[in-house]
Amino acid sequence: MHSLLEQLTQRQWLWQGSALPAAGQQLSSGYAEFDRQLGGWPASGLLVLQSQPAIGELRLLLPLFKQLQQQGLLGLINPPQLLQAEPLAAQGINPSQLLLLSGVSETDALWAAEQLLQSGLCRLVLLWQGTLARKAARRLQLAAQAQQALVLQLTTQQPELTLPLALALQLLPQPQGLQLKVLKRRAGWAGQQFYLNWQDEWPELYPVLSRTQTALAETA
């Protein structure tokens, strides 16, 4: 029995209580509350962010970009709008570390994401994709884990939670930041919600609200 439990734990199919993954299996998000709630981003595997476009989803990922560009290229496949090099550079992202593919079909996008992962060139691949079939998700997950890389799907649609996801989050806009809801978590419970206040990070984008307004936003 103990041998079976050890095998399940090693495969990350079993976890106990609310234990977080070991620090070496996580990457800091750059946001103290995110790291306190989730221990950071998984270091490898398939992640999903469900979000409407342009609500701050890329801002959430900027610290991850800056961290992982030191380890490899960042692949961006089918972003909904043209990404400008100058604003990214101003946030500390080296444009020469970006590989951008746009205007390709969903089938070709999946193929490209898998190839970028298997090549070992990309530490992170962002894929703007409506849905993922089980077979495609499994192939991406295996390719990412084999290379100790991350592949992150950004979608406006409800993700299929039976897929092999390391983490699935829903993002909701708030006056001073983002509300995050955990839809699926490989090493923990789903359903928890928490708030990221970005007013201190980007005061020019998030004017100071009254304490009452801030409290309402955090509890919404």
Short mmCIF file of N, CA and C in Angstrom, two decimals, residues 75-173:
data_model
loop_
_atom_site.label_atom_id
_atom_site.label_comp_id
_atom_site.label_asym_id
_atom_site.label_seq_id
_atom_site.Cartn_x
_atom_site.Cartn_y
_atom_site.Cartn_z
N GLY A 75 8.10 31.99 -26.66
CA GLY A 75 7.30 31.85 -27.87
C GLY A 75 5.91 32.41 -27.68
N LEU A 76 5.46 33.24 -28.60
CA LEU A 76 4.13 33.86 -28.56
C LEU A 76 3.40 33.50 -29.84
N ILE A 77 2.32 32.73 -29.72
CA ILE A 77 1.62 32.21 -30.89
C ILE A 77 0.20 32.75 -30.94
N ASN A 78 -0.10 33.47 -32.02
CA ASN A 78 -1.43 34.04 -32.30
C ASN A 78 -1.93 35.01 -31.23
N PRO A 79 -1.10 35.96 -30.80
CA PRO A 79 -1.63 36.98 -29.89
C PRO A 79 -2.74 37.76 -30.58
N PRO A 80 -3.76 38.21 -29.83
CA PRO A 80 -4.92 38.86 -30.44
C PRO A 80 -4.62 40.24 -31.02
N GLN A 81 -3.51 40.83 -30.61
CA GLN A 81 -3.13 42.13 -31.15
C GLN A 81 -1.61 42.17 -31.31
N LEU A 82 -1.14 43.02 -32.18
CA LEU A 82 0.27 43.13 -32.44
C LEU A 82 1.00 43.62 -31.20
N LEU A 83 2.05 42.90 -30.82
CA LEU A 83 2.83 43.29 -29.66
C LEU A 83 3.95 44.23 -30.10
N GLN A 84 4.09 45.34 -29.41
CA GLN A 84 5.09 46.34 -29.74
C GLN A 84 6.36 46.11 -28.92
N ALA A 85 7.50 46.18 -29.60
CA ALA A 85 8.77 45.89 -28.93
C ALA A 85 9.10 46.95 -27.87
N GLU A 86 8.79 48.22 -28.15
CA GLU A 86 9.21 49.29 -27.24
C GLU A 86 8.57 49.18 -25.86
N PRO A 87 7.22 49.00 -25.77
CA PRO A 87 6.63 48.85 -24.44
C PRO A 87 7.15 47.63 -23.68
N LEU A 88 7.39 46.54 -24.40
CA LEU A 88 7.92 45.35 -23.74
C LEU A 88 9.33 45.62 -23.22
N ALA A 89 10.15 46.28 -24.03
CA ALA A 89 11.51 46.60 -23.60
C ALA A 89 11.49 47.51 -22.38
N ALA A 90 10.52 48.42 -22.33
CA ALA A 90 10.42 49.32 -21.18
C ALA A 90 10.10 48.57 -19.90
N GLN A 91 9.49 47.38 -20.03
CA GLN A 91 9.17 46.56 -18.87
C GLN A 91 10.26 45.51 -18.59
N GLY A 92 11.38 45.62 -19.29
CA GLY A 92 12.49 44.72 -19.02
C GLY A 92 12.51 43.45 -19.85
N ILE A 93 11.68 43.40 -20.91
CA ILE A 93 11.64 42.23 -21.78
C ILE A 93 12.54 42.49 -22.99
N ASN A 94 13.48 41.60 -23.24
CA ASN A 94 14.40 41.74 -24.36
C ASN A 94 13.70 41.25 -25.64
N PRO A 95 13.41 42.14 -26.59
CA PRO A 95 12.70 41.72 -27.81
C PRO A 95 13.42 40.61 -28.57
N SER A 96 14.74 40.53 -28.45
CA SER A 96 15.47 39.49 -29.17
C SER A 96 15.22 38.11 -28.59
N GLN A 97 14.60 38.05 -27.43
CA GLN A 97 14.26 36.75 -26.81
C GLN A 97 12.86 36.29 -27.15
N LEU A 98 12.16 37.03 -28.00
CA LEU A 98 10.78 36.69 -28.35
C LEU A 98 10.71 36.04 -29.72
N LEU A 99 9.93 35.00 -29.85
CA LEU A 99 9.58 34.38 -31.12
C LEU A 99 8.08 34.57 -31.31
N LEU A 100 7.68 35.28 -32.34
CA LEU A 100 6.28 35.63 -32.55
C LEU A 100 5.75 34.96 -33.81
N LEU A 101 4.67 34.20 -33.66
CA LEU A 101 3.95 33.63 -34.79
C LEU A 101 2.52 34.16 -34.73
N SER A 102 2.03 34.68 -35.83
CA SER A 102 0.67 35.22 -35.83
C SER A 102 -0.03 34.84 -37.12
N GLY A 103 -1.37 34.83 -37.05
CA GLY A 103 -2.17 34.56 -38.23
C GLY A 103 -2.15 33.13 -38.71
N VAL A 104 -1.82 32.19 -37.83
CA VAL A 104 -1.81 30.78 -38.24
C VAL A 104 -3.07 30.10 -37.73
N SER A 105 -3.47 29.01 -38.36
CA SER A 105 -4.66 28.28 -37.94
C SER A 105 -4.44 27.63 -36.58
N GLU A 106 -5.53 27.24 -35.92
CA GLU A 106 -5.40 26.61 -34.61
C GLU A 106 -4.62 25.30 -34.71
N THR A 107 -4.82 24.57 -35.79
CA THR A 107 -4.08 23.32 -35.98
C THR A 107 -2.59 23.59 -36.11
N ASP A 108 -2.23 24.57 -36.93
CA ASP A 108 -0.83 24.91 -37.11
C ASP A 108 -0.24 25.51 -35.84
N ALA A 109 -1.05 26.25 -35.10
CA ALA A 109 -0.58 26.83 -33.84
C ALA A 109 -0.20 25.74 -32.85
N LEU A 110 -1.02 24.70 -32.76
CA LEU A 110 -0.72 23.59 -31.86
C LEU A 110 0.56 22.88 -32.29
N TRP A 111 0.70 22.67 -33.60
CA TRP A 111 1.92 22.02 -34.10
C TRP A 111 3.14 22.87 -33.78
N ALA A 112 3.04 24.19 -34.00
CA ALA A 112 4.17 25.08 -33.74
C ALA A 112 4.53 25.10 -32.26
N ALA A 113 3.53 25.13 -31.39
CA ALA A 113 3.79 25.13 -29.95
C ALA A 113 4.54 23.87 -29.54
N GLU A 114 4.11 22.73 -30.04
CA GLU A 114 4.77 21.47 -29.70
C GLU A 114 6.22 21.45 -30.21
N GLN A 115 6.42 21.94 -31.44
CA GLN A 115 7.77 21.96 -32.00
C GLN A 115 8.69 22.89 -31.21
N LEU A 116 8.19 24.05 -30.81
CA LEU A 116 9.01 24.97 -30.03
C LEU A 116 9.40 24.36 -28.69
N LEU A 117 8.47 23.65 -28.09
CA LEU A 117 8.78 23.00 -26.82
C LEU A 117 9.80 21.87 -27.00
N GLN A 118 9.58 21.03 -27.99
CA GLN A 118 10.46 19.90 -28.21
C GLN A 118 11.87 20.33 -28.60
N SER A 119 11.98 21.48 -29.24
CA SER A 119 13.30 21.96 -29.66
C SER A 119 14.20 22.30 -28.48
N GLY A 120 13.58 22.60 -27.33
CA GLY A 120 14.36 23.03 -26.19
C GLY A 120 14.77 24.49 -26.23
N LEU A 121 14.37 25.21 -27.29
CA LEU A 121 14.74 26.61 -27.42
C LEU A 121 13.92 27.52 -26.52
N CYS A 122 12.65 27.15 -26.30
CA CYS A 122 11.72 28.01 -25.56
C CYS A 122 11.53 27.51 -24.14
N ARG A 123 11.72 28.41 -23.20
CA ARG A 123 11.42 28.09 -21.80
C ARG A 123 9.94 28.29 -21.51
N LEU A 124 9.30 29.15 -22.33
CA LEU A 124 7.87 29.43 -22.15
C LEU A 124 7.25 29.63 -23.52
N VAL A 125 6.10 29.00 -23.76
CA VAL A 125 5.32 29.21 -24.98
C VAL A 125 3.93 29.67 -24.57
N LEU A 126 3.52 30.84 -25.08
CA LEU A 126 2.17 31.35 -24.87
C LEU A 126 1.36 31.07 -26.12
N LEU A 127 0.20 30.48 -25.91
CA LEU A 127 -0.65 30.06 -27.02
C LEU A 127 -2.04 30.64 -26.83
N TRP A 128 -2.43 31.58 -27.69
CA TRP A 128 -3.78 32.10 -27.66
C TRP A 128 -4.65 31.15 -28.49
N GLN A 129 -5.48 30.38 -27.80
CA GLN A 129 -6.21 29.29 -28.46
C GLN A 129 -7.57 29.15 -27.81
N GLY A 130 -8.61 28.96 -28.62
CA GLY A 130 -9.96 28.86 -28.06
C GLY A 130 -10.14 27.66 -27.15
N THR A 131 -9.91 26.48 -27.68
CA THR A 131 -10.08 25.25 -26.90
C THR A 131 -8.92 24.31 -27.18
N LEU A 132 -8.77 23.33 -26.30
CA LEU A 132 -7.76 22.29 -26.47
C LEU A 132 -8.44 20.93 -26.40
N ALA A 133 -8.22 20.12 -27.41
CA ALA A 133 -8.69 18.74 -27.35
C ALA A 133 -7.77 17.96 -26.42
N ARG A 134 -8.28 16.85 -25.90
CA ARG A 134 -7.51 16.06 -24.93
C ARG A 134 -6.17 15.61 -25.51
N LYS A 135 -6.18 15.12 -26.76
CA LYS A 135 -4.95 14.63 -27.36
C LYS A 135 -3.92 15.74 -27.50
N ALA A 136 -4.36 16.90 -27.95
CA ALA A 136 -3.45 18.03 -28.11
C ALA A 136 -2.91 18.49 -26.76
N ALA A 137 -3.77 18.55 -25.75
CA ALA A 137 -3.33 18.97 -24.42
C ALA A 137 -2.30 18.01 -23.87
N ARG A 138 -2.53 16.73 -24.07
CA ARG A 138 -1.59 15.73 -23.58
C ARG A 138 -0.24 15.86 -24.27
N ARG A 139 -0.23 16.09 -25.57
CA ARG A 139 1.02 16.23 -26.30
C ARG A 139 1.80 17.47 -25.82
N LEU A 140 1.09 18.57 -25.61
CA LEU A 140 1.75 19.78 -25.12
C LEU A 140 2.30 19.57 -23.71
N GLN A 141 1.51 18.91 -22.88
CA GLN A 141 1.95 18.68 -21.50
C GLN A 141 3.21 17.81 -21.46
N LEU A 142 3.24 16.76 -22.26
CA LEU A 142 4.40 15.87 -22.30
C LEU A 142 5.63 16.59 -22.85
N ALA A 143 5.44 17.39 -23.90
CA ALA A 143 6.56 18.12 -24.48
C ALA A 143 7.13 19.13 -23.49
N ALA A 144 6.24 19.82 -22.77
CA ALA A 144 6.69 20.81 -21.79
C ALA A 144 7.44 20.15 -20.65
N GLN A 145 6.91 19.06 -20.12
CA GLN A 145 7.56 18.39 -19.00
C GLN A 145 8.90 17.78 -19.41
N ALA A 146 8.97 17.26 -20.63
CA ALA A 146 10.22 16.65 -21.09
C ALA A 146 11.35 17.66 -21.14
N GLN A 147 11.03 18.92 -21.47
CA GLN A 147 12.04 19.97 -21.59
C GLN A 147 12.06 20.91 -20.38
N GLN A 148 11.30 20.56 -19.32
CA GLN A 148 11.19 21.43 -18.15
C GLN A 148 10.82 22.85 -18.58
N ALA A 149 9.78 22.92 -19.40
CA ALA A 149 9.31 24.20 -19.93
C ALA A 149 7.84 24.39 -19.55
N LEU A 150 7.34 25.58 -19.85
CA LEU A 150 5.95 25.92 -19.60
C LEU A 150 5.26 26.22 -20.93
N VAL A 151 4.03 25.73 -21.07
CA VAL A 151 3.17 26.15 -22.17
C VAL A 151 1.89 26.68 -21.54
N LEU A 152 1.51 27.88 -21.93
CA LEU A 152 0.39 28.57 -21.29
C LEU A 152 -0.63 28.95 -22.34
N GLN A 153 -1.83 28.39 -22.22
CA GLN A 153 -2.93 28.72 -23.11
C GLN A 153 -3.71 29.88 -22.53
N LEU A 154 -3.94 30.91 -23.33
CA LEU A 154 -4.82 32.01 -22.96
C LEU A 154 -6.09 31.88 -23.77
N THR A 155 -7.22 31.87 -23.11
CA THR A 155 -8.49 31.63 -23.77
C THR A 155 -9.60 32.42 -23.11
N THR A 156 -10.61 32.77 -23.88
CA THR A 156 -11.79 33.42 -23.32
C THR A 156 -12.84 32.38 -22.91
N GLN A 157 -12.62 31.13 -23.24
CA GLN A 157 -13.59 30.08 -23.01
C GLN A 157 -13.29 29.29 -21.73
N GLN A 158 -14.34 28.70 -21.18
CA GLN A 158 -14.18 27.87 -19.99
C GLN A 158 -13.29 26.68 -20.32
N PRO A 159 -12.17 26.49 -19.61
CA PRO A 159 -11.29 25.37 -19.93
C PRO A 159 -11.89 24.03 -19.50
N GLU A 160 -11.49 22.99 -20.19
CA GLU A 160 -11.91 21.64 -19.85
C GLU A 160 -11.03 21.16 -18.70
N LEU A 161 -11.61 20.99 -17.54
CA LEU A 161 -10.84 20.74 -16.32
C LEU A 161 -10.40 19.29 -16.16
N THR A 162 -10.84 18.42 -17.06
CA THR A 162 -10.35 17.04 -17.01
C THR A 162 -9.03 16.89 -17.78
N LEU A 163 -8.57 17.95 -18.44
CA LEU A 163 -7.31 17.90 -19.16
C LEU A 163 -6.14 17.88 -18.17
N PRO A 164 -4.97 17.43 -18.60
CA PRO A 164 -3.80 17.35 -17.70
C PRO A 164 -3.17 18.71 -17.46
N LEU A 165 -3.83 19.53 -16.66
CA LEU A 165 -3.40 20.89 -16.41
C LEU A 165 -2.67 20.99 -15.08
N ALA A 166 -1.53 21.68 -15.09
CA ALA A 166 -0.85 21.95 -13.83
C ALA A 166 -1.56 23.03 -13.04
N LEU A 167 -2.17 23.98 -13.77
CA LEU A 167 -2.89 25.07 -13.11
C LEU A 167 -3.83 25.71 -14.12
N ALA A 168 -5.05 26.01 -13.68
CA ALA A 168 -6.01 26.76 -14.50
C ALA A 168 -6.58 27.88 -13.64
N LEU A 169 -6.50 29.10 -14.16
CA LEU A 169 -6.97 30.27 -13.43
C LEU A 169 -7.96 31.05 -14.27
N GLN A 170 -8.96 31.62 -13.61
CA GLN A 170 -9.88 32.57 -14.24
C GLN A 170 -9.52 33.96 -13.75
N LEU A 171 -9.38 34.91 -14.69
CA LEU A 171 -9.04 36.28 -14.35
C LEU A 171 -10.24 37.19 -14.56
N LEU A 172 -10.51 38.03 -13.57
CA LEU A 172 -11.61 38.99 -13.65
C LEU A 172 -11.07 40.38 -13.33
N PRO A 173 -11.43 41.40 -14.14
CA PRO A 173 -10.90 42.74 -13.89
C PRO A 173 -11.50 43.36 -12.65
#
